[in-house]
Amino acid sequence: MAHTFAELVEKQRAADEAHARMRKLRDAYGPPTQTKWSDQQTTTWETAWRAWRDLARDVQAALTAYARQEDTPRQEIEAEVKEAVQREDPDGNER
């Protein structure tokens, strides 16, 4: 599947946002080994974790495909994507 660089940046941003949501839930609920989570809290956190995991997996697959398509080392593409995500605000504007 062909991807554009902009699509990779968008996928990485979505994965980063999902990871941030998961961390916020964990911080709000407290460490699961030290705090008893309700069934609802556990379900909410697990859903957030699965969303992050799936998005992160999709980013990794897309990075690999794009690197192969561009005949460029994967780690270079990944670094460029992460740099682009950091340079842009959530609305896609350069900082």
GROMACS .gro file of C-alpha atoms in nm:
model
   95
    1MET     CA    1   0.000   0.000   0.000
    2ALA     CA    2   0.149   0.334  -0.105
    3HIS     CA    3   0.155   0.613   0.149
    4THR     CA    4   0.252   0.975   0.126
    5PHE     CA    5   0.477   1.143   0.378
    6ALA     CA    6   0.182   1.357   0.491
    7GLU     CA    7  -0.020   1.040   0.560
    8LEU     CA    8   0.264   0.903   0.770
    9VAL     CA    9   0.274   1.224   0.973
   10GLU     CA   10  -0.101   1.209   1.026
   11LYS     CA   11  -0.086   0.843   1.132
   12GLN     CA   12   0.197   0.918   1.376
   13ARG     CA   13   0.007   1.213   1.520
   14ALA     CA   14  -0.302   0.996   1.573
   15ALA     CA   15  -0.094   0.727   1.748
   16ASP     CA   16   0.072   0.990   1.968
   17GLU     CA   17  -0.265   1.136   2.064
   18ALA     CA   18  -0.402   0.791   2.150
   19HIS     CA   19  -0.095   0.722   2.364
   20ALA     CA   20  -0.141   1.054   2.546
   21ARG     CA   21  -0.508   0.968   2.617
   22MET     CA   22  -0.406   0.631   2.757
   23ARG     CA   23  -0.140   0.788   2.982
   24LYS     CA   24  -0.389   1.050   3.108
   25LEU     CA   25  -0.634   0.778   3.203
   26ARG     CA   26  -0.365   0.583   3.386
   27ASP     CA   27  -0.257   0.899   3.568
   28ALA     CA   28  -0.616   0.986   3.658
   29TYR     CA   29  -0.696   0.635   3.783
   30GLY     CA   30  -0.366   0.578   3.961
   31PRO     CA   31  -0.128   0.285   3.914
   32PRO     CA   32  -0.334  -0.033   3.870
   33THR     CA   33  -0.107  -0.223   4.108
   34GLN     CA   34  -0.166   0.032   4.384
   35THR     CA   35  -0.521   0.147   4.316
   36LYS     CA   36  -0.833  -0.066   4.274
   37TRP     CA   37  -0.986   0.030   3.939
   38SER     CA   38  -1.357  -0.013   3.881
   39ASP     CA   39  -1.470  -0.240   3.601
   40GLN     CA   40  -1.560   0.071   3.400
   41GLN     CA   41  -1.215   0.224   3.453
   42THR     CA   42  -1.048  -0.102   3.350
   43THR     CA   43  -1.262  -0.127   3.036
   44THR     CA   44  -1.200   0.237   2.945
   45TRP     CA   45  -0.823   0.204   2.990
   46GLU     CA   46  -0.808  -0.125   2.797
   47THR     CA   47  -1.005   0.029   2.511
   48ALA     CA   48  -0.765   0.324   2.501
   49TRP     CA   49  -0.467   0.089   2.515
   50ARG     CA   50  -0.600  -0.120   2.225
   51ALA     CA   51  -0.664   0.193   2.017
   52TRP     CA   52  -0.308   0.311   2.078
   53ARG     CA   53  -0.162  -0.032   2.007
   54ASP     CA   54  -0.353  -0.064   1.680
   55LEU     CA   55  -0.261   0.285   1.563
   56ALA     CA   56   0.105   0.233   1.656
   57ARG     CA   57   0.108  -0.098   1.465
   58ASP     CA   58  -0.043   0.074   1.160
   59VAL     CA   59   0.221   0.348   1.175
   60GLN     CA   60   0.500   0.092   1.189
   61ALA     CA   61   0.364  -0.098   0.889
   62ALA     CA   62   0.315   0.223   0.692
   63LEU     CA   63   0.668   0.341   0.774
   64THR     CA   64   0.811   0.012   0.652
   65ALA     CA   65   0.610   0.023   0.328
   66TYR     CA   66   0.700   0.387   0.261
   67ALA     CA   67   1.070   0.328   0.328
   68ARG     CA   68   1.067   0.036   0.088
   69GLN     CA   69   0.878   0.242  -0.172
   70GLU     CA   70   1.128   0.529  -0.138
   71ASP     CA   71   1.430   0.297  -0.112
   72THR     CA   72   1.534   0.479   0.206
   73PRO     CA   73   1.636   0.331   0.541
   74ARG     CA   74   1.329   0.292   0.760
   75GLN     CA   75   1.488   0.461   1.061
   76GLU     CA   76   1.551   0.774   0.853
   77ILE     CA   77   1.186   0.791   0.749
   78GLU     CA   78   1.073   0.734   1.107
   79ALA     CA   79   1.299   1.013   1.235
   80GLU     CA   80   1.174   1.252   0.967
   81VAL     CA   81   0.811   1.171   1.049
   82LYS     CA   82   0.863   1.224   1.422
   83GLU     CA   83   1.042   1.552   1.353
   84ALA     CA   84   0.755   1.666   1.129
   85VAL     CA   85   0.500   1.578   1.398
   86GLN     CA   86   0.693   1.784   1.654
   87ARG     CA   87   0.718   2.082   1.416
   88GLU     CA   88   0.342   2.096   1.355
   89ASP     CA   89   0.066   2.192   1.592
   90PRO     CA   90  -0.250   1.977   1.615
   91ASP     CA   91  -0.411   2.178   1.331
   92GLY     CA   92  -0.127   2.087   1.095
   93ASN     CA   93   0.039   2.429   1.101
   94GLU     CA   94   0.417   2.464   1.120
   95ARG     CA   95   0.539   2.589   1.457
   0.00000   0.00000   0.00000
